[in-house]
mmCIF file of C-alpha atoms in Angstrom:
data_model
loop_
_atom_site.group_PDB
_atom_site.id
_atom_site.type_symbol
_atom_site.label_atom_id
_atom_site.label_comp_id
_atom_site.label_asym_id
_atom_site.label_seq_id
_atom_site.Cartn_x
_atom_site.Cartn_y
_atom_site.Cartn_z
ATOM 1 C CA MET A 1 0.113 0.098 0.019
ATOM 2 C CA ASN A 2 2.823 2.478 0.632
ATOM 3 C CA GLU A 3 4.195 1.692 -2.605
ATOM 4 C CA MET A 4 0.987 2.381 -4.433
ATOM 5 C CA LYS A 5 0.631 5.528 -2.665
ATOM 6 C CA GLN A 6 4.334 6.505 -3.153
ATOM 7 C CA GLU A 7 3.785 5.728 -7.052
ATOM 8 C CA LYS A 8 0.832 8.026 -7.300
ATOM 9 C CA ILE A 9 2.297 10.828 -5.426
ATOM 10 C CA SER A 10 5.569 10.564 -7.864
ATOM 11 C CA GLY A 11 3.237 11.285 -10.838
ATOM 12 C CA GLU A 12 4.042 8.538 -13.278
ATOM 13 C CA PRO A 13 1.117 7.256 -15.456
ATOM 14 C CA THR A 14 0.021 3.746 -14.753
ATOM 15 C CA ALA A 15 -1.485 1.419 -16.925
ATOM 16 C CA VAL A 16 -5.179 2.591 -16.537
ATOM 17 C CA ASP A 17 -4.281 6.324 -17.212
ATOM 18 C CA GLU A 18 -2.685 5.417 -20.710
ATOM 19 C CA GLN A 19 -5.532 3.100 -21.823
ATOM 20 C CA THR A 20 -8.044 6.096 -21.361
ATOM 21 C CA ALA A 21 -5.577 8.434 -23.209
ATOM 22 C CA THR A 22 -5.559 6.284 -25.975
ATOM 23 C CA VAL A 23 -9.611 5.705 -26.224
ATOM 24 C CA ALA A 24 -10.033 9.665 -25.888
ATOM 25 C CA ALA A 25 -7.632 10.156 -28.345
ATOM 26 C CA GLU A 26 -9.637 7.553 -30.821
ATOM 27 C CA ALA A 27 -12.688 9.535 -30.170
ATOM 28 C CA VAL A 28 -11.115 12.656 -31.363
ATOM 29 C CA GLU A 29 -9.650 11.524 -34.356
ATOM 30 C CA GLU A 30 -12.749 9.270 -35.626
ATOM 31 C CA PRO A 31 -14.521 12.436 -36.636
ATOM 32 C CA GLN A 32 -11.539 14.003 -38.567
ATOM 33 C CA VAL A 33 -11.359 11.082 -40.338
ATOM 34 C CA GLU A 34 -14.408 10.982 -41.553
ATOM 35 C CA LYS A 35 -15.227 14.276 -42.353
ATOM 36 C CA LYS A 36 -11.591 14.016 -44.825
ATOM 37 C CA ARG A 37 -13.963 11.104 -46.254
ATOM 38 C CA GLY A 38 -16.565 13.015 -46.928
ATOM 39 C CA LEU A 39 -14.602 15.983 -48.662
ATOM 40 C CA ARG A 40 -12.503 13.274 -50.579
ATOM 41 C CA THR A 41 -15.807 11.657 -52.223
ATOM 42 C CA VAL A 42 -17.404 14.948 -52.727
ATOM 43 C CA LEU A 43 -14.165 15.867 -54.849
ATOM 44 C CA MET A 44 -14.548 12.676 -56.370
ATOM 45 C CA LEU A 45 -18.303 13.474 -57.574
ATOM 46 C CA ILE A 46 -17.567 17.194 -58.270
ATOM 47 C CA VAL A 47 -15.013 16.691 -60.293
ATOM 48 C CA PRO A 48 -16.395 14.106 -62.819
ATOM 49 C CA ALA A 49 -19.659 16.216 -62.940
ATOM 50 C CA VAL A 50 -17.820 19.296 -64.197
ATOM 51 C CA LEU A 51 -15.832 17.716 -66.602
ATOM 52 C CA LEU A 52 -18.795 16.076 -67.861
ATOM 53 C CA LEU A 53 -20.904 19.364 -68.274
ATOM 54 C CA GLY A 54 -17.975 20.814 -69.699
ATOM 55 C CA GLY A 55 -17.830 18.325 -72.477
ATOM 56 C CA LEU A 56 -21.367 18.251 -72.829
ATOM 57 C CA PHE A 57 -21.352 22.291 -73.521
ATOM 58 C CA TYR A 58 -18.405 22.242 -75.657
ATOM 59 C CA TYR A 59 -19.951 19.401 -77.474
ATOM 60 C CA PHE A 60 -23.225 21.288 -78.041
ATOM 61 C CA SER A 61 -21.600 24.823 -78.345
ATOM 62 C CA SER A 62 -18.742 23.689 -80.744
ATOM 63 C CA GLY A 63 -21.244 23.130 -83.530
ATOM 64 C CA GLY A 64 -23.112 26.354 -83.692
ATOM 65 C CA SER A 65 -19.782 28.416 -84.469
ATOM 66 C CA VAL A 66 -16.518 28.280 -86.360
ATOM 67 C CA SER A 67 -13.758 30.529 -86.096
ATOM 68 C CA THR A 68 -10.340 31.298 -87.856
ATOM 69 C CA ASP A 69 -7.688 33.583 -87.201
ATOM 70 C CA ASN A 70 -6.584 33.404 -90.620
ATOM 71 C CA ALA A 71 -8.162 36.972 -91.719
ATOM 72 C CA ALA A 72 -7.088 40.428 -92.222
ATOM 73 C CA VAL A 73 -8.870 43.787 -92.673
ATOM 74 C CA LYS A 74 -9.232 44.434 -96.291
ATOM 75 C CA GLN A 75 -10.345 47.816 -97.928
ATOM 76 C CA ASP A 76 -10.232 49.149 -101.537
ATOM 77 C CA ILE A 77 -6.943 50.239 -102.864
ATOM 78 C CA VAL A 78 -6.513 52.507 -105.893
ATOM 79 C CA SER A 79 -2.947 53.079 -107.323
ATOM 80 C CA VAL A 80 -3.159 56.750 -108.769
ATOM 81 C CA SER A 81 -0.826 56.886 -112.420
ATOM 82 C CA ALA A 82 -0.514 59.653 -114.697
ATOM 83 C CA GLN A 83 -2.912 59.485 -118.298
ATOM 84 C CA VAL A 84 -0.717 61.939 -120.084
ATOM 85 C CA ASN A 85 3.307 61.998 -119.913
ATOM 86 C CA GLY A 86 5.633 64.200 -119.073
ATOM 87 C CA PRO A 87 7.631 65.558 -115.615
ATOM 88 C CA VAL A 88 6.031 66.500 -112.479
ATOM 89 C CA ILE A 89 6.306 70.201 -111.586
ATOM 90 C CA ALA A 90 4.251 69.821 -108.195
ATOM 91 C CA VAL A 91 3.379 67.336 -105.619
ATOM 92 C CA LEU A 92 0.266 68.898 -103.297
ATOM 93 C CA VAL A 93 -0.145 65.668 -100.875
ATOM 94 C CA LYS A 94 1.716 63.429 -98.221
ATOM 95 C CA ASN A 95 1.541 60.564 -96.761
ATOM 96 C CA GLY A 96 -1.315 59.967 -94.836
ATOM 97 C CA ALA A 97 -3.392 63.314 -95.877
ATOM 98 C CA GLN A 98 -7.279 63.009 -96.488
ATOM 99 C CA VAL A 99 -8.559 64.074 -99.979
ATOM 100 C CA LYS A 100 -11.852 64.064 -101.210
ATOM 101 C CA ARG A 101 -12.820 63.098 -104.976
ATOM 102 C CA GLY A 102 -11.620 65.535 -107.343
ATOM 103 C CA ASP A 103 -8.632 67.055 -105.389
ATOM 104 C CA ILE A 104 -5.426 67.728 -107.225
ATOM 105 C CA LEU A 105 -2.669 65.448 -106.301
ATOM 106 C CA PHE A 106 0.403 66.331 -108.217
ATOM 107 C CA ARG A 107 0.749 68.483 -111.797
ATOM 108 C CA ILE A 108 2.520 67.286 -114.717
ATOM 109 C CA ASP A 109 4.436 69.864 -117.160
ATOM 110 C CA PRO A 110 1.433 71.605 -118.874
ATOM 111 C CA ALA A 111 3.978 73.465 -121.351
ATOM 112 C CA PRO A 112 3.775 70.632 -124.685
ATOM 113 C CA TYR A 113 -0.655 69.738 -124.234
ATOM 114 C CA ARG A 114 -0.750 73.790 -124.696
ATOM 115 C CA VAL A 115 1.206 73.937 -127.780
ATOM 116 C CA ALA A 116 -0.430 70.942 -129.048
ATOM 117 C CA LEU A 117 -3.744 72.510 -128.214
ATOM 118 C CA GLU A 118 -2.951 75.754 -130.143
ATOM 119 C CA GLN A 119 -2.009 73.730 -133.175
ATOM 120 C CA ALA A 120 -4.666 71.662 -133.126
ATOM 121 C CA GLN A 121 -6.829 74.863 -132.862
ATOM 122 C CA ALA A 122 -5.078 76.450 -135.604
ATOM 123 C CA GLN A 123 -6.069 73.349 -137.807
ATOM 124 C CA LEU A 124 -9.738 73.936 -136.974
ATOM 125 C CA ALA A 125 -9.134 77.165 -138.243
ATOM 126 C CA ALA A 126 -7.642 76.237 -141.662
ATOM 127 C CA ALA A 127 -10.633 73.562 -141.921
ATOM 128 C CA LYS A 128 -13.456 76.276 -141.506
ATOM 129 C CA LEU A 129 -11.840 78.543 -144.230
ATOM 130 C CA SER A 130 -11.448 75.853 -146.639
ATOM 131 C CA THR A 131 -15.075 74.805 -146.144
ATOM 132 C CA THR A 132 -15.896 78.638 -146.490
ATOM 133 C CA GLN A 133 -14.268 78.822 -149.916
ATOM 134 C CA LEU A 134 -15.387 75.639 -150.953
ATOM 135 C CA ARG A 135 -18.893 76.905 -150.325
ATOM 136 C CA THR A 136 -18.704 80.128 -152.148
ATOM 137 C CA GLN A 137 -17.351 78.158 -155.127
ATOM 138 C CA ALA A 138 -20.275 76.481 -154.893
ATOM 139 C CA ALA A 139 -22.292 78.945 -155.508
ATOM 140 C CA GLY A 140 -20.001 80.972 -158.028
ATOM 141 C CA THR A 141 -20.638 77.759 -160.148
ATOM 142 C CA GLY A 142 -24.232 78.549 -159.959
ATOM 143 C CA ALA A 143 -23.916 81.740 -161.599
ATOM 144 C CA ASP A 144 -21.657 80.092 -164.323
ATOM 145 C CA ILE A 145 -24.291 78.035 -165.600
ATOM 146 C CA THR A 146 -26.735 80.362 -165.787
ATOM 147 C CA GLY A 147 -24.447 82.386 -168.080
ATOM 148 C CA SER A 148 -23.453 79.318 -170.005
ATOM 149 C CA GLY A 149 -26.826 78.491 -170.701
ATOM 150 C CA ALA A 150 -27.588 82.097 -171.913
ATOM 151 C CA ASN A 151 -24.606 82.108 -173.946
ATOM 152 C CA LEU A 152 -25.725 78.917 -175.509
ATOM 153 C CA GLN A 153 -29.286 80.165 -176.066
ATOM 154 C CA ILE A 154 -28.208 83.313 -178.046
ATOM 155 C CA LYS A 155 -25.480 80.958 -180.486
ATOM 156 C CA ARG A 156 -28.495 78.693 -180.990
ATOM 157 C CA ASN A 157 -30.809 81.725 -182.169
ATOM 158 C CA ALA A 158 -27.672 82.634 -184.169
ATOM 159 C CA LEU A 159 -27.348 79.406 -185.690
ATOM 160 C CA ALA A 160 -31.343 79.247 -186.586
ATOM 161 C CA ARG A 161 -31.003 82.890 -188.558
ATOM 162 C CA GLN A 162 -27.861 81.702 -190.402
ATOM 163 C CA ALA A 163 -30.035 78.360 -191.393
ATOM 164 C CA ALA A 164 -32.822 80.262 -192.540
ATOM 165 C CA LEU A 165 -30.701 82.902 -194.311
ATOM 166 C CA LEU A 166 -29.405 79.828 -196.251
ATOM 167 C CA LYS A 167 -32.072 78.196 -197.037
ATOM 168 C CA ARG A 168 -33.134 80.990 -198.838
ATOM 169 C CA GLY A 169 -29.799 82.031 -200.305
ATOM 170 C CA PHE A 170 -28.850 85.261 -198.216
ATOM 171 C CA THR A 171 -25.418 83.463 -196.530
ATOM 172 C CA THR A 172 -23.072 81.092 -197.502
ATOM 173 C CA ARG A 173 -22.630 77.400 -195.627
ATOM 174 C CA ALA A 174 -19.338 78.918 -194.170
ATOM 175 C CA ASP A 175 -21.102 81.185 -192.159
ATOM 176 C CA TYR A 176 -23.707 78.797 -191.149
ATOM 177 C CA GLU A 177 -20.991 76.311 -189.955
ATOM 178 C CA ASP A 178 -19.349 79.069 -188.231
ATOM 179 C CA ALA A 179 -22.688 79.765 -186.036
ATOM 180 C CA LEU A 180 -22.917 75.821 -185.521
ATOM 181 C CA ASN A 181 -19.736 75.530 -184.107
ATOM 182 C CA GLU A 182 -20.035 78.226 -181.640
ATOM 183 C CA VAL A 183 -23.113 76.625 -180.585
ATOM 184 C CA ARG A 184 -21.048 73.442 -180.139
ATOM 185 C CA THR A 185 -18.833 75.498 -177.902
ATOM 186 C CA ALA A 186 -21.234 77.306 -175.662
ATOM 187 C CA GLU A 187 -23.046 73.682 -174.999
ATOM 188 C CA THR A 188 -19.592 72.522 -174.016
ATOM 189 C CA ALA A 189 -18.545 75.439 -171.990
ATOM 190 C CA LEU A 190 -22.341 74.854 -170.042
ATOM 191 C CA ALA A 191 -21.486 70.824 -169.614
ATOM 192 C CA ASP A 192 -18.279 72.103 -168.066
ATOM 193 C CA ALA A 193 -20.179 74.873 -165.650
ATOM 194 C CA GLN A 194 -22.509 71.847 -164.671
ATOM 195 C CA ALA A 195 -19.751 69.540 -163.852
ATOM 196 C CA ARG A 196 -17.702 72.346 -162.078
ATOM 197 C CA ALA A 197 -20.715 73.126 -159.529
ATOM 198 C CA ALA A 198 -21.286 69.164 -159.337
ATOM 199 C CA ASN A 199 -17.927 68.992 -158.066
ATOM 200 C CA ALA A 200 -18.276 71.775 -156.081
ATOM 201 C CA HIS A 201 -21.275 70.489 -153.776
ATOM 202 C CA ALA A 202 -19.876 67.327 -153.850
ATOM 203 C CA ALA A 203 -16.898 68.487 -151.879
ATOM 204 C CA ILE A 204 -19.435 69.990 -149.255
ATOM 205 C CA ALA A 205 -20.807 67.453 -147.007
ATOM 206 C CA PRO A 206 -24.742 67.586 -146.452
ATOM 207 C CA GLY A 207 -24.226 67.789 -142.376
ATOM 208 C CA GLU A 208 -21.056 68.464 -140.773
ATOM 209 C CA GLN A 209 -17.735 69.049 -143.107
ATOM 210 C CA PRO A 210 -15.568 65.922 -142.171
ATOM 211 C CA SER A 211 -12.192 68.087 -142.149
ATOM 212 C CA ILE A 212 -13.972 70.475 -139.754
ATOM 213 C CA ALA A 213 -14.927 67.346 -137.707
ATOM 214 C CA GLN A 214 -11.461 65.753 -137.870
ATOM 215 C CA ALA A 215 -10.142 69.159 -136.509
ATOM 216 C CA GLN A 216 -12.308 69.584 -133.785
ATOM 217 C CA ALA A 217 -11.754 66.099 -132.381
ATOM 218 C CA ALA A 218 -8.172 66.988 -132.381
ATOM 219 C CA VAL A 219 -9.177 70.071 -130.361
ATOM 220 C CA ASP A 220 -11.003 68.123 -127.874
ATOM 221 C CA LYS A 221 -7.984 65.674 -127.602
ATOM 222 C CA ALA A 222 -5.582 67.952 -126.792
ATOM 223 C CA THR A 223 -7.962 70.129 -124.488
ATOM 224 C CA LEU A 224 -8.385 66.563 -122.539
ATOM 225 C CA ASP A 225 -4.923 66.359 -122.436
ATOM 226 C CA LEU A 226 -3.732 69.399 -121.061
ATOM 227 C CA SER A 227 -6.408 69.231 -118.215
ATOM 228 C CA ARG A 228 -5.031 65.413 -117.944
ATOM 229 C CA THR A 229 -2.286 67.464 -116.529
ATOM 230 C CA GLU A 230 -3.570 68.091 -113.415
ATOM 231 C CA VAL A 231 -4.074 64.101 -111.569
ATOM 232 C CA ARG A 232 -6.758 64.495 -109.428
ATOM 233 C CA ALA A 233 -8.135 62.260 -106.765
ATOM 234 C CA PRO A 234 -10.720 59.220 -108.126
ATOM 235 C CA MET A 235 -12.307 58.784 -104.692
ATOM 236 C CA ASP A 236 -12.432 59.734 -101.318
ATOM 237 C CA GLY A 237 -9.445 58.302 -99.318
ATOM 238 C CA THR A 238 -6.287 58.342 -97.296
ATOM 239 C CA ILE A 239 -2.895 58.915 -99.196
ATOM 240 C CA ALA A 240 -0.103 56.110 -99.261
ATOM 241 C CA ASN A 241 3.256 55.865 -101.319
ATOM 242 C CA SER A 242 3.540 59.076 -101.952
ATOM 243 C CA ASP A 243 7.185 59.529 -100.464
ATOM 244 C CA ARG A 244 7.828 58.027 -103.858
ATOM 245 C CA LEU A 245 6.676 61.015 -105.880
ATOM 246 C CA GLN A 246 9.159 63.662 -106.425
ATOM 247 C CA VAL A 247 9.616 67.114 -108.148
ATOM 248 C CA GLY A 248 11.194 66.653 -111.432
ATOM 249 C CA GLN A 249 10.441 62.635 -111.475
ATOM 250 C CA MET A 250 9.143 61.511 -115.115
ATOM 251 C CA ALA A 251 5.099 60.055 -114.754
ATOM 252 C CA VAL A 252 4.752 57.679 -117.234
ATOM 253 C CA GLN A 253 1.269 56.766 -118.386
ATOM 254 C CA GLY A 254 -0.471 53.568 -116.686
ATOM 255 C CA VAL A 255 2.536 53.612 -114.390
ATOM 256 C CA GLY A 256 1.420 54.007 -110.425
ATOM 257 C CA MET A 257 2.591 57.237 -108.613
ATOM 258 C CA LEU A 258 0.979 56.683 -105.054
ATOM 259 C CA SER A 259 -1.717 54.576 -103.773
ATOM 260 C CA LEU A 260 -4.990 56.077 -102.714
ATOM 261 C CA VAL A 261 -6.769 53.873 -99.567
ATOM 262 C CA HIS A 262 -10.645 54.118 -99.054
ATOM 263 C CA ASN A 263 -11.472 54.079 -95.582
ATOM 264 C CA GLN A 264 -15.028 53.829 -95.811
ATOM 265 C CA THR A 265 -14.863 50.326 -97.420
ATOM 266 C CA ALA A 266 -13.174 48.733 -95.121
ATOM 267 C CA TRP A 267 -14.237 44.908 -94.763
ATOM 268 C CA VAL A 268 -12.619 41.550 -93.233
ATOM 269 C CA GLU A 269 -11.399 38.709 -95.712
ATOM 270 C CA ALA A 270 -11.388 35.669 -93.362
ATOM 271 C CA ASN A 271 -9.596 32.135 -94.975
ATOM 272 C CA PHE A 272 -11.817 29.619 -93.426
ATOM 273 C CA LYS A 273 -11.311 25.683 -93.677
ATOM 274 C CA GLU A 274 -13.293 24.026 -96.827
ATOM 275 C CA LYS A 275 -15.168 21.783 -94.320
ATOM 276 C CA ASP A 276 -16.972 24.499 -92.649
ATOM 277 C CA VAL A 277 -17.244 26.920 -95.370
ATOM 278 C CA GLY A 278 -20.437 24.242 -96.414
ATOM 279 C CA LYS A 279 -22.412 25.698 -93.217
ATOM 280 C CA MET A 280 -21.760 29.512 -94.515
ATOM 281 C CA VAL A 281 -24.469 31.482 -96.265
ATOM 282 C CA PRO A 282 -24.729 35.140 -96.514
ATOM 283 C CA GLY A 283 -26.186 37.204 -93.990
ATOM 284 C CA GLN A 284 -25.171 34.938 -90.912
ATOM 285 C CA ARG A 285 -23.790 36.908 -87.869
ATOM 286 C CA ALA A 286 -20.189 37.171 -87.147
ATOM 287 C CA LYS A 287 -17.928 38.540 -84.722
ATOM 288 C CA ILE A 288 -14.641 40.182 -85.690
ATOM 289 C CA GLU A 289 -11.903 40.702 -82.730
ATOM 290 C CA ILE A 290 -8.911 43.113 -84.482
ATOM 291 C CA ASP A 291 -5.292 42.630 -82.562
ATOM 292 C CA ALA A 292 -4.973 46.064 -83.125
ATOM 293 C CA TYR A 293 -7.669 46.814 -80.706
ATOM 294 C CA PRO A 294 -7.593 44.162 -77.940
ATOM 295 C CA GLY A 295 -11.280 43.583 -75.908
ATOM 296 C CA VAL A 296 -13.233 44.899 -78.647
ATOM 297 C CA ASP A 297 -15.754 42.752 -80.389
ATOM 298 C CA PHE A 298 -16.880 44.107 -83.557
ATOM 299 C CA LYS A 299 -20.390 42.931 -84.646
ATOM 300 C CA ALA A 300 -20.319 41.389 -88.724
ATOM 301 C CA HIS A 301 -22.177 39.688 -90.999
ATOM 302 C CA ILE A 302 -21.043 37.082 -93.923
ATOM 303 C CA GLN A 303 -21.674 39.406 -96.870
ATOM 304 C CA SER A 304 -20.203 37.067 -99.487
ATOM 305 C CA VAL A 305 -18.389 33.237 -99.608
ATOM 306 C CA GLY A 306 -15.230 33.079 -102.517
ATOM 307 C CA ALA A 307 -16.025 31.318 -105.652
ATOM 308 C CA GLY A 308 -12.618 29.356 -105.270
ATOM 309 C CA THR A 309 -10.456 28.322 -102.830
ATOM 310 C CA GLY A 310 -7.146 30.182 -102.318
ATOM 311 C CA SER A 311 -5.250 28.447 -104.646
ATOM 312 C CA GLU A 312 -7.169 28.555 -107.895
ATOM 313 C CA PHE A 313 -6.584 32.149 -107.485
ATOM 314 C CA ALA A 314 -2.678 31.796 -106.901
ATOM 315 C CA ILE A 315 -0.461 32.897 -110.160
ATOM 316 C CA ILE A 316 0.715 28.994 -110.321
ATOM 317 C CA PRO A 317 -2.491 27.163 -109.338
ATOM 318 C CA ALA A 318 -1.307 23.818 -107.650
ATOM 319 C CA GLN A 319 -1.248 20.963 -109.876
ATOM 320 C CA ASN A 320 -2.053 17.703 -108.590
ATOM 321 C CA ALA A 321 -2.089 15.683 -111.208
ATOM 322 C CA ASN A 322 1.109 13.607 -110.155
ATOM 323 C CA GLY A 323 2.059 10.767 -108.088
ATOM 324 C CA ASN A 324 3.657 12.578 -104.962
ATOM 325 C CA TRP A 325 0.097 14.441 -104.137
ATOM 326 C CA VAL A 326 -0.652 15.187 -100.746
ATOM 327 C CA LYS A 327 -4.053 15.921 -99.537
ATOM 328 C CA VAL A 328 -4.217 19.529 -98.437
ATOM 329 C CA THR A 329 -6.613 20.994 -96.130
ATOM 330 C CA GLN A 330 -7.700 24.003 -98.806
ATOM 331 C CA ARG A 331 -9.088 27.717 -97.270
ATOM 332 C CA VAL A 332 -12.029 29.604 -98.841
ATOM 333 C CA PRO A 333 -12.015 33.221 -98.605
ATOM 334 C CA VAL A 334 -15.413 34.444 -96.886
ATOM 335 C CA ARG A 335 -15.997 38.653 -97.142
ATOM 336 C CA ILE A 336 -17.074 39.640 -93.709
ATOM 337 C CA ALA A 337 -18.661 42.683 -93.356
ATOM 338 C CA PHE A 338 -19.146 45.472 -90.625
ATOM 339 C CA ASP A 339 -22.566 45.869 -89.071
ATOM 340 C CA GLY A 340 -22.595 49.806 -89.266
ATOM 341 C CA ASN A 341 -19.783 52.184 -88.428
ATOM 342 C CA PRO A 342 -16.853 50.032 -86.571
ATOM 343 C CA GLY A 343 -15.697 53.629 -84.703
ATOM 344 C CA LYS A 344 -12.363 52.472 -84.993
ATOM 345 C CA PRO A 345 -9.798 53.366 -87.699
ATOM 346 C CA LEU A 346 -9.213 50.422 -89.586
ATOM 347 C CA ILE A 347 -5.811 50.050 -91.481
ATOM 348 C CA ALA A 348 -5.589 47.734 -94.297
ATOM 349 C CA GLY A 349 -3.844 44.374 -93.264
ATOM 350 C CA LEU A 350 -4.577 44.614 -89.759
ATOM 351 C CA SER A 351 -4.753 40.820 -88.255
ATOM 352 C CA SER A 352 -8.355 39.763 -87.100
ATOM 353 C CA ASN A 353 -9.968 36.428 -85.554
ATOM 354 C CA VAL A 354 -13.162 35.664 -87.038
ATOM 355 C CA THR A 355 -16.096 33.576 -85.435
ATOM 356 C CA VAL A 356 -19.524 33.011 -87.530
ATOM 357 C CA TYR A 357 -22.126 31.675 -85.978
ATOM 358 C CA LEU A 358 -24.029 29.039 -87.704
ATOM 359 C CA ASP A 359 -27.374 29.690 -87.351
ATOM 360 C CA LYS A 360 -30.689 30.301 -89.210
#
């Protein structure tokens, strides 16, 4: 008894105390284990459910739209060239300048074309003078015919008198023959006057004189060439590539001197895979995302679907009639038009992403 009391007093744990502590610890750990098991079960159920729902959403939603990043902003670009040859004497625009249709872009030396116009005007005046002379001659031939006819009548009367006198024996045969020759000469003169009149009237056209019309056409051509020494903008837009146009440079007809970009006709050309194009029709909704404006979505619609793949319009189309042919997925250009004003400045060539919603 004394030894047991001494052990209790010394504070050392007994076997009963250790067993009681173990039972208490197990009672505390058991709810925590059950709680972990429950959380694990919930996670094991939630994760597959989320994956399943995500898969179903992707399955049902992926078929409702198609996207491509093979797209770029396009604009009408006109290469402005001179219509007459000559040195450039003035450049009135710079890169980025906004111009209106009809604004002067640059000027070509007009001096040679002014000289050509003056020459054409001189030719026109000469043609008019020649026509006036022909009409005067035609009018004069009428008087010649009248005079020749009157002279013929006189000679015929004289011949008739000589014939009457010869019949009565009051004149000689020689006088009669002289009167007859004079009649024949008068008839020839009348015929010549009539021929000259016919020729004079034939030289005058019933309408406008051909020589005058030809000279007038030359004047019009020279006037047109002179006006073309001032090269004007064919449409509204923004000037580009004008830095290569310098004063003193020789402008050659048909060779582009600068470019004009039409800002109001921007669209996006998206190249979709051939398996997606069969589901597209003009009018379907689309969304445009331009890399230059991150976070901005532009509403749009399909305007038209290309009539051929990109390879068909290449400079050298693909030739697949050989033994080394490998099938390559083709892409078809689809024109995407903006709905209304985009509200952002668009630059030709900007990279874009296009999504088309395949709804009715």
